[in-house]
Amino acid sequence: MSDRYTVISADCHAGADLLDYKPYVERRHHEAFDAWAATYVNPYADLLADTADKNWNSERRLAELEDDGIVAEVVFPNTIPPFFPSASLMAPAPTAEEFEQRWAGLRAHNRWLADFCAAAPGRRAGVFQILLNDVDEAVKEIRWAADAGLRGGLLLPGTPPGSGLPELYASTYDPIWAVCAELDVPVNHHAGSASPPLGDEPAARAVFMVETTWFSHRALWHLIFGGAFRRHPDLKLVLTEQGSGWIPGVLDMLDYYHGRLVAAATKASTAESKFGAGLAAAMGKGPSEVWRDNCFVGASFMRPHEVPLRDRIGLDKIMWGSDYPHDEGTHPYSREGLRIAYAGLPREEIAAMVGGNAARVYGFDLAYLDGIAAKVGPTVEEIAEPLGTPPADATSPVFARGGSVRVW
């Protein structure tokens, strides 16, 4: 047994430099791409800084991740896809032409990502993008992505209030769940894509921070109550960068409502009976059983107060992530982030949460990665040592005062 951990970050981000998307855009859209690129104003400071190339500089990423003890990564999008006015996939597309261009932009990103992952064989699982407005096109793109080797799976957009899209529990999306189950494509729902617009009032950003994870959690109960897992028992759902401490309580709540509504449906004279009508047959298993069999959590920079809940969450469900290259991520202090969360835990449990589970969900070759980790991975002895004072310049919430208090 190696004296080092094989660390796979289940939450990293990447994307092409804006103009580098052009070769991946269909030629018929090149003129429109030039016009879009000439007027696009990037709203994100980190994508304008000198360090922005962390998103697309393959050699730099490999070096910085290895320095941080990480040997492989699940790669979510980060830069703006062509033809979008903002990062949101829910941005309105008022005309059919604009909608067609948005699809062309997402396909360009996906094809760039396939090449980016191929530049580091076995070390990147790319997460590809779709739109939900056209299910047939989405299914085609899922099949293309699976053939192209994008093992990170599908990034599921949210359906926030006001989007005009059917809710995620709608049968409209069943072809998407079917093809993902057929091809063993994980369905990832990342925080940030499901929140409605909140306007420009001073409180808006704070309210967004408070609510964004809740809006992202909605995908869990939508798919459970919608019966997606009954119809497609091999479907895998991964909830990423939404924390993990909420899961036991939410599962208790969902189990409560499930049991209450199913029971009420047998009592035709009650006011609640209509709410549970047909629910048992449509859902199949209860919420906790669905979680046990089908769901996982990308527990980005897992906080110490979440760790004591690991058995209730499921040790085989938790996948640690560094959130590289975001400044709320743990780079360049991922070893310290692991220590502050996991010091004192059994070695086998740490190995599962920092790499083994992600290898299983996303299809990484763990034996291959073990060879790399034997040179760059954090040592078992190192992670076993509790962290005293966090690095003074660390920016990750895992080191935040109050967020790093372990409750046993």
Coordinates of C-alpha atoms in Angstrom, one line a residue:
M1 CA 0.0 0.0 0.0
S2 CA 1.3 3.4 -1.0
D3 CA 2.2 5.9 1.7
R4 CA 0.5 8.7 -0.4
Y5 CA -3.1 9.5 -1.3
T6 CA -4.3 9.6 -4.8
V7 CA -6.2 12.8 -5.0
I8 CA -8.8 13.5 -7.7
S9 CA -10.5 16.9 -7.6
A10 CA -14.2 16.3 -8.4
D11 CA -14.6 20.1 -9.0
C12 CA -12.3 22.0 -11.2
H13 CA -13.1 24.5 -14.0
A14 CA -11.7 25.3 -17.4
G15 CA -12.5 26.9 -20.8
A16 CA -10.9 28.3 -23.9
D17 CA -9.6 31.9 -24.2
L18 CA -12.4 33.7 -26.0
L19 CA -11.0 33.8 -29.6
D20 CA -9.6 30.3 -29.3
Y21 CA -13.2 29.0 -29.5
K22 CA -13.4 30.1 -33.2
P23 CA -11.8 27.1 -34.8
Y24 CA -14.4 24.9 -33.0
V25 CA -17.4 27.0 -34.2
E26 CA -19.0 25.8 -37.4
R27 CA -17.7 27.8 -40.3
R28 CA -21.2 29.1 -41.2
H29 CA -21.2 31.0 -37.8
H30 CA -17.8 32.5 -38.1
E31 CA -19.0 36.0 -39.2
A32 CA -21.4 36.1 -36.4
F33 CA -18.7 34.9 -34.0
D34 CA -16.4 37.7 -35.0
A35 CA -19.2 40.2 -34.4
W36 CA -20.0 38.7 -31.0
A37 CA -16.4 38.6 -29.9
A38 CA -15.8 42.2 -31.0
T39 CA -18.5 43.5 -28.6
Y40 CA -18.4 41.0 -25.8
V41 CA -17.4 42.5 -22.4
N42 CA -16.3 39.9 -19.9
P43 CA -17.9 40.5 -16.5
Y44 CA -15.4 38.4 -14.5
A45 CA -12.2 39.8 -13.1
D46 CA -10.5 36.5 -12.9
L47 CA -10.9 35.9 -16.6
L48 CA -9.3 39.2 -17.3
A49 CA -6.3 38.8 -15.0
D50 CA -2.8 37.7 -15.8
T51 CA -3.7 34.3 -14.3
A52 CA -6.7 33.7 -16.6
D53 CA -4.6 31.2 -18.6
K54 CA -5.1 28.7 -15.8
N55 CA -8.3 27.9 -17.6
W56 CA -6.7 26.8 -20.8
N57 CA -2.9 26.4 -20.3
S58 CA -2.7 22.6 -20.1
E59 CA 0.9 22.4 -18.9
R60 CA 0.4 25.1 -16.3
R61 CA -2.6 23.3 -14.9
L62 CA -0.9 20.0 -14.7
A63 CA 2.1 21.6 -12.9
E64 CA 0.0 23.6 -10.4
L65 CA -2.3 20.7 -9.6
E66 CA 0.6 18.3 -9.1
D67 CA 2.3 20.9 -6.8
D68 CA -1.0 20.9 -4.9
G69 CA -1.0 17.1 -4.6
I70 CA -3.7 16.5 -7.2
V71 CA -3.3 14.0 -10.0
A72 CA -6.6 14.2 -11.9
E73 CA -9.6 16.5 -12.2
V74 CA -13.3 16.6 -13.2
V75 CA -13.5 19.7 -15.4
F76 CA -16.6 21.9 -15.3
P77 CA -16.9 24.9 -17.6
N78 CA -15.7 28.3 -16.6
T79 CA -15.2 30.7 -19.5
I80 CA -18.1 32.2 -21.5
P81 CA -19.4 30.0 -24.4
P82 CA -19.6 31.8 -27.8
F83 CA -22.7 33.8 -28.5
F84 CA -23.8 34.1 -24.9
P85 CA -24.2 37.6 -23.4
S86 CA -23.3 36.3 -19.9
A87 CA -22.2 33.0 -18.2
S88 CA -25.8 32.0 -17.7
L89 CA -27.2 29.3 -20.0
M90 CA -30.7 30.8 -19.1
A91 CA -29.9 34.1 -20.7
P92 CA -32.9 34.9 -23.1
A93 CA -32.4 34.1 -26.8
P94 CA -35.2 36.2 -28.3
T95 CA -34.9 34.8 -31.9
A96 CA -34.5 31.4 -33.5
E97 CA -31.2 32.6 -35.0
E98 CA -29.8 33.5 -31.6
F99 CA -30.9 30.1 -30.1
E100 CA -29.2 28.3 -33.0
Q101 CA -26.0 30.3 -32.3
R102 CA -26.1 29.5 -28.6
W103 CA -26.2 25.8 -29.5
A104 CA -23.2 26.3 -31.8
G105 CA -21.4 28.0 -29.0
L106 CA -21.9 25.2 -26.6
R107 CA -20.9 22.6 -29.2
A108 CA -17.7 24.6 -29.7
H109 CA -16.9 24.5 -26.0
N110 CA -17.6 20.8 -25.9
R111 CA -15.3 20.1 -28.8
W112 CA -12.6 22.3 -27.3
L113 CA -13.0 20.5 -24.1
A114 CA -12.5 17.1 -25.7
D115 CA -9.2 18.3 -27.1
F116 CA -8.2 19.8 -23.8
C117 CA -8.9 16.5 -22.0
A118 CA -7.0 14.5 -24.7
A119 CA -4.0 16.7 -23.9
A120 CA -3.7 15.0 -20.5
P121 CA -4.8 11.4 -21.2
G122 CA -6.4 9.7 -18.2
R123 CA -6.2 12.8 -16.0
R124 CA -9.2 14.9 -17.0
A125 CA -12.9 14.0 -17.1
G126 CA -14.6 16.8 -19.0
V127 CA -18.1 17.9 -18.2
F128 CA -20.0 19.0 -21.4
Q129 CA -22.8 21.4 -21.8
I130 CA -26.3 21.3 -23.3
L131 CA -29.4 23.4 -23.5
L132 CA -32.8 22.0 -22.3
N133 CA -34.9 24.0 -24.8
D134 CA -34.4 21.3 -27.5
V135 CA -34.4 17.8 -26.1
D136 CA -33.6 16.1 -29.4
E137 CA -30.5 18.2 -29.9
A138 CA -29.5 17.6 -26.3
V139 CA -29.7 13.8 -26.8
K140 CA -27.6 14.1 -30.0
E141 CA -24.9 16.1 -28.1
I142 CA -24.9 13.6 -25.3
R143 CA -24.2 10.8 -27.7
W144 CA -21.5 12.8 -29.4
A145 CA -19.8 13.7 -26.1
A146 CA -19.8 10.0 -24.9
D147 CA -18.2 9.0 -28.2
A148 CA -15.7 11.8 -27.8
G149 CA -14.6 10.5 -24.4
L150 CA -15.9 13.3 -22.2
R151 CA -16.2 11.1 -19.2
G152 CA -17.2 13.9 -16.8
G153 CA -20.7 13.7 -18.0
L154 CA -23.5 16.2 -18.6
L155 CA -23.8 19.6 -16.9
L156 CA -27.5 19.9 -16.2
P157 CA -28.7 23.5 -16.5
G158 CA -31.2 24.7 -13.9
T159 CA -34.8 25.7 -14.6
P160 CA -35.1 28.7 -12.3
P161 CA -38.4 30.5 -11.9
G162 CA -39.1 32.7 -14.9
S163 CA -37.0 30.6 -17.3
G164 CA -40.0 29.5 -19.3
L165 CA -38.7 25.9 -19.3
P166 CA -40.6 22.9 -17.9
E167 CA -39.5 22.0 -14.4
L168 CA -36.9 19.2 -14.1
Y169 CA -39.5 16.7 -12.9
A170 CA -41.4 17.1 -16.3
S171 CA -41.6 14.0 -18.5
T172 CA -40.3 16.3 -21.3
Y173 CA -36.7 15.5 -20.3
D174 CA -37.1 11.7 -20.1
P175 CA -35.1 11.1 -23.3
I176 CA -32.2 12.9 -21.6
W177 CA -32.3 10.7 -18.6
A178 CA -32.7 7.6 -20.8
V179 CA -29.6 8.2 -22.9
C180 CA -27.5 9.2 -19.9
A181 CA -28.5 5.9 -18.1
E182 CA -27.9 3.9 -21.3
L183 CA -24.4 5.4 -21.9
D184 CA -23.4 5.6 -18.2
V185 CA -23.1 9.4 -18.4
P186 CA -23.2 11.1 -15.0
V187 CA -25.7 14.0 -14.7
N188 CA -24.0 16.8 -12.8
H189 CA -25.8 19.7 -11.3
H190 CA -23.3 22.4 -10.2
A191 CA -24.2 25.3 -7.9
G192 CA -24.9 28.6 -9.5
S193 CA -26.9 27.6 -12.6
A194 CA -30.4 27.3 -11.1
S195 CA -30.9 30.7 -9.4
P196 CA -33.3 33.3 -10.8
P197 CA -32.1 36.8 -11.6
L198 CA -32.1 38.9 -8.5
G199 CA -31.5 42.4 -9.9
D200 CA -29.0 45.0 -8.9
E201 CA -30.0 46.1 -5.4
P202 CA -27.2 46.2 -2.9
A203 CA -28.5 43.0 -1.1
A204 CA -28.7 41.0 -4.3
R205 CA -25.3 39.4 -4.1
A206 CA -25.7 38.4 -0.4
V207 CA -29.2 37.0 -1.2
F208 CA -27.6 35.1 -4.1
M209 CA -25.0 33.6 -1.8
V210 CA -27.7 32.5 0.7
E211 CA -30.0 31.0 -1.9
T212 CA -27.9 29.7 -4.7
T213 CA -27.2 26.3 -3.1
W214 CA -30.9 25.8 -2.2
F215 CA -31.9 26.4 -5.8
S216 CA -29.3 23.9 -6.9
H217 CA -30.6 21.3 -4.4
R218 CA -34.0 21.4 -6.1
A219 CA -32.7 19.1 -8.9
L220 CA -32.5 16.3 -6.3
W221 CA -36.2 16.3 -5.3
H222 CA -37.4 17.1 -8.8
L223 CA -35.8 14.0 -10.3
I224 CA -36.8 11.9 -7.3
F225 CA -40.4 12.9 -7.2
G226 CA -40.6 12.9 -11.0
G227 CA -39.7 9.2 -11.1
A228 CA -36.6 9.6 -13.2
F229 CA -34.7 7.0 -11.2
R230 CA -37.6 4.5 -11.2
R231 CA -37.7 4.6 -15.0
H232 CA -33.9 4.7 -15.4
P233 CA -32.4 2.8 -12.4
D234 CA -28.8 3.2 -13.8
L235 CA -29.1 7.0 -13.8
K236 CA -26.4 8.8 -11.8
L237 CA -26.9 12.3 -10.3
V238 CA -23.9 14.3 -8.9
L239 CA -24.6 17.5 -6.9
T240 CA -21.4 19.6 -6.9
E241 CA -20.2 22.7 -5.0
Q242 CA -23.4 22.8 -2.9
G243 CA -21.8 21.7 0.3
S244 CA -22.7 18.3 1.9
G245 CA -23.9 19.0 5.4
W246 CA -27.4 19.6 4.2
I247 CA -27.9 16.2 2.8
P248 CA -29.0 14.1 5.8
G249 CA -31.6 16.7 6.9
V250 CA -33.0 17.1 3.4
L251 CA -33.2 13.3 2.9
D252 CA -35.1 13.1 6.3
M253 CA -37.5 15.8 5.0
L254 CA -38.0 14.2 1.7
D255 CA -38.6 10.8 3.3
Y256 CA -41.2 12.5 5.6
Y257 CA -43.1 14.0 2.8
H258 CA -42.9 10.9 0.7
G259 CA -44.3 8.7 3.5
R260 CA -46.9 11.3 4.4
L261 CA -48.2 11.8 0.9
V262 CA -48.2 8.1 -0.1
A263 CA -50.2 7.3 3.1
A264 CA -52.6 10.2 2.5
A265 CA -53.3 8.9 -1.0
T266 CA -55.0 5.8 0.5
K267 CA -57.5 8.0 2.4
A268 CA -59.7 9.4 -0.2
S269 CA -61.7 11.5 2.2
T270 CA -58.7 13.6 3.4
A271 CA -57.7 17.0 2.1
E272 CA -54.1 15.7 1.4
S273 CA -55.1 12.6 -0.6
K274 CA -54.9 14.4 -3.9
F275 CA -51.3 15.5 -3.2
G276 CA -50.1 11.9 -3.0
A277 CA -52.2 10.4 -5.8
G278 CA -50.1 8.2 -8.0
L279 CA -46.9 9.2 -6.2
A280 CA -45.9 5.8 -5.0
A281 CA -46.3 4.2 -8.5
A282 CA -44.5 7.1 -10.2
M283 CA -41.5 7.2 -7.9
G284 CA -40.8 3.6 -6.9
K285 CA -38.2 3.8 -4.2
G286 CA -38.2 6.4 -1.4
P287 CA -35.9 9.3 -1.4
S288 CA -33.2 7.9 0.9
E289 CA -33.1 4.7 -1.2
V290 CA -32.7 6.7 -4.4
W291 CA -29.8 8.6 -2.7
R292 CA -28.2 5.4 -1.7
D293 CA -28.4 3.8 -5.1
N294 CA -28.1 6.7 -7.6
C295 CA -26.7 9.9 -6.1
F296 CA -23.3 11.4 -5.2
V297 CA -21.9 14.7 -3.9
G298 CA -19.0 16.7 -5.3
A299 CA -18.1 18.0 -1.8
S300 CA -15.9 20.8 -2.8
F301 CA -13.3 21.8 -0.2
M302 CA -15.3 19.8 2.4
R303 CA -15.5 21.7 5.7
P304 CA -14.7 20.1 9.0
H305 CA -18.2 20.5 10.4
E306 CA -19.5 18.4 7.5
V307 CA -17.1 15.5 8.1
P308 CA -18.9 14.0 11.1
L309 CA -21.9 13.5 8.9
R310 CA -20.0 11.4 6.4
D311 CA -21.7 8.1 7.4
R312 CA -25.1 9.6 7.1
I313 CA -24.2 11.1 3.7
G314 CA -22.6 7.9 2.7
L315 CA -18.8 7.4 2.6
D316 CA -19.1 6.0 -0.9
K317 CA -20.9 9.2 -2.0
I318 CA -18.4 11.9 -1.1
M319 CA -16.0 13.3 -3.6
W320 CA -13.6 16.1 -2.5
G321 CA -12.8 19.0 -4.9
S322 CA -10.4 21.8 -4.9
D323 CA -12.4 24.2 -7.2
Y324 CA -9.3 25.1 -9.1
P325 CA -8.7 27.8 -10.4
H326 CA -11.3 29.8 -8.5
D327 CA -10.1 31.9 -5.6
E328 CA -12.6 30.3 -3.3
G329 CA -10.8 27.0 -4.1
T330 CA -8.1 25.5 -2.0
H331 CA -5.1 26.0 -4.4
P332 CA -2.3 26.3 -3.5
Y333 CA -3.2 25.0 -0.1
S334 CA -5.1 21.8 -0.9
R335 CA -2.9 19.8 1.4
E336 CA -3.8 22.1 4.2
G337 CA -7.5 21.9 3.2
L338 CA -7.3 18.2 3.4
R339 CA -5.6 18.3 6.8
I340 CA -8.1 20.7 8.3
A341 CA -11.0 18.5 7.2
Y342 CA -9.7 14.9 7.4
A343 CA -6.9 14.7 10.0
G344 CA -7.5 11.9 12.4
L345 CA -9.8 9.9 10.1
P346 CA -9.2 6.3 9.1
R347 CA -6.9 6.1 6.1
E348 CA -9.4 4.0 4.0
E349 CA -12.1 6.6 4.5
I350 CA -9.8 9.5 3.4
A351 CA -8.7 7.5 0.4
A352 CA -12.3 7.0 -0.7
M353 CA -13.3 10.7 -0.3
V354 CA -10.3 12.2 -1.9
G355 CA -10.0 9.9 -4.9
G356 CA -11.5 6.5 -4.9
N357 CA -15.1 7.5 -5.2
A358 CA -14.4 9.9 -8.0
A359 CA -12.5 7.3 -9.9
R360 CA -15.5 5.0 -9.7
V361 CA -18.1 7.6 -10.6
Y362 CA -16.2 9.1 -13.5
G363 CA -14.2 6.1 -14.7
F364 CA -10.7 7.1 -13.9
D365 CA -8.0 4.4 -14.0
L366 CA -7.0 4.4 -10.4
A367 CA -4.0 2.1 -10.9
Y368 CA -2.6 4.5 -13.5
L369 CA -3.2 7.5 -11.2
D370 CA -1.6 5.8 -8.2
G371 CA 1.7 5.7 -10.1
I372 CA 1.6 9.5 -10.5
A373 CA 0.4 10.0 -6.9
A374 CA 3.4 8.0 -5.7
K375 CA 5.5 11.0 -6.7
V376 CA 3.3 14.0 -6.0
G377 CA 0.4 13.0 -3.8
P378 CA 0.1 14.1 -0.2
T379 CA 1.5 11.6 2.3
V380 CA -0.6 9.7 4.7
E381 CA 1.5 11.0 7.5
E382 CA 1.1 14.6 6.3
I383 CA -2.7 14.5 6.1
A384 CA -2.9 12.8 9.5
E385 CA -1.4 15.9 11.2
P386 CA -4.1 18.4 12.3
L387 CA -3.7 21.8 10.9
G388 CA -3.1 24.5 13.5
T389 CA -3.1 28.0 12.0
P390 CA -4.4 28.2 8.4
P391 CA -2.2 30.0 5.8
A392 CA -2.6 33.7 6.2
D393 CA -3.3 34.3 2.5
A394 CA -5.6 31.4 2.0
T395 CA -8.9 32.4 0.4
S396 CA -11.0 29.2 0.5
P397 CA -14.0 29.1 2.8
V398 CA -12.7 25.9 4.2
F399 CA -10.3 28.1 6.2
A400 CA -12.9 30.6 7.2
R401 CA -13.4 31.3 10.9
G402 CA -16.5 29.4 12.1
G403 CA -16.4 27.2 9.0
S404 CA -13.6 25.1 10.3
V405 CA -14.9 24.1 13.7
R406 CA -15.2 20.3 13.9
V407 CA -18.3 19.1 15.7
W408 CA -18.2 15.5 16.8

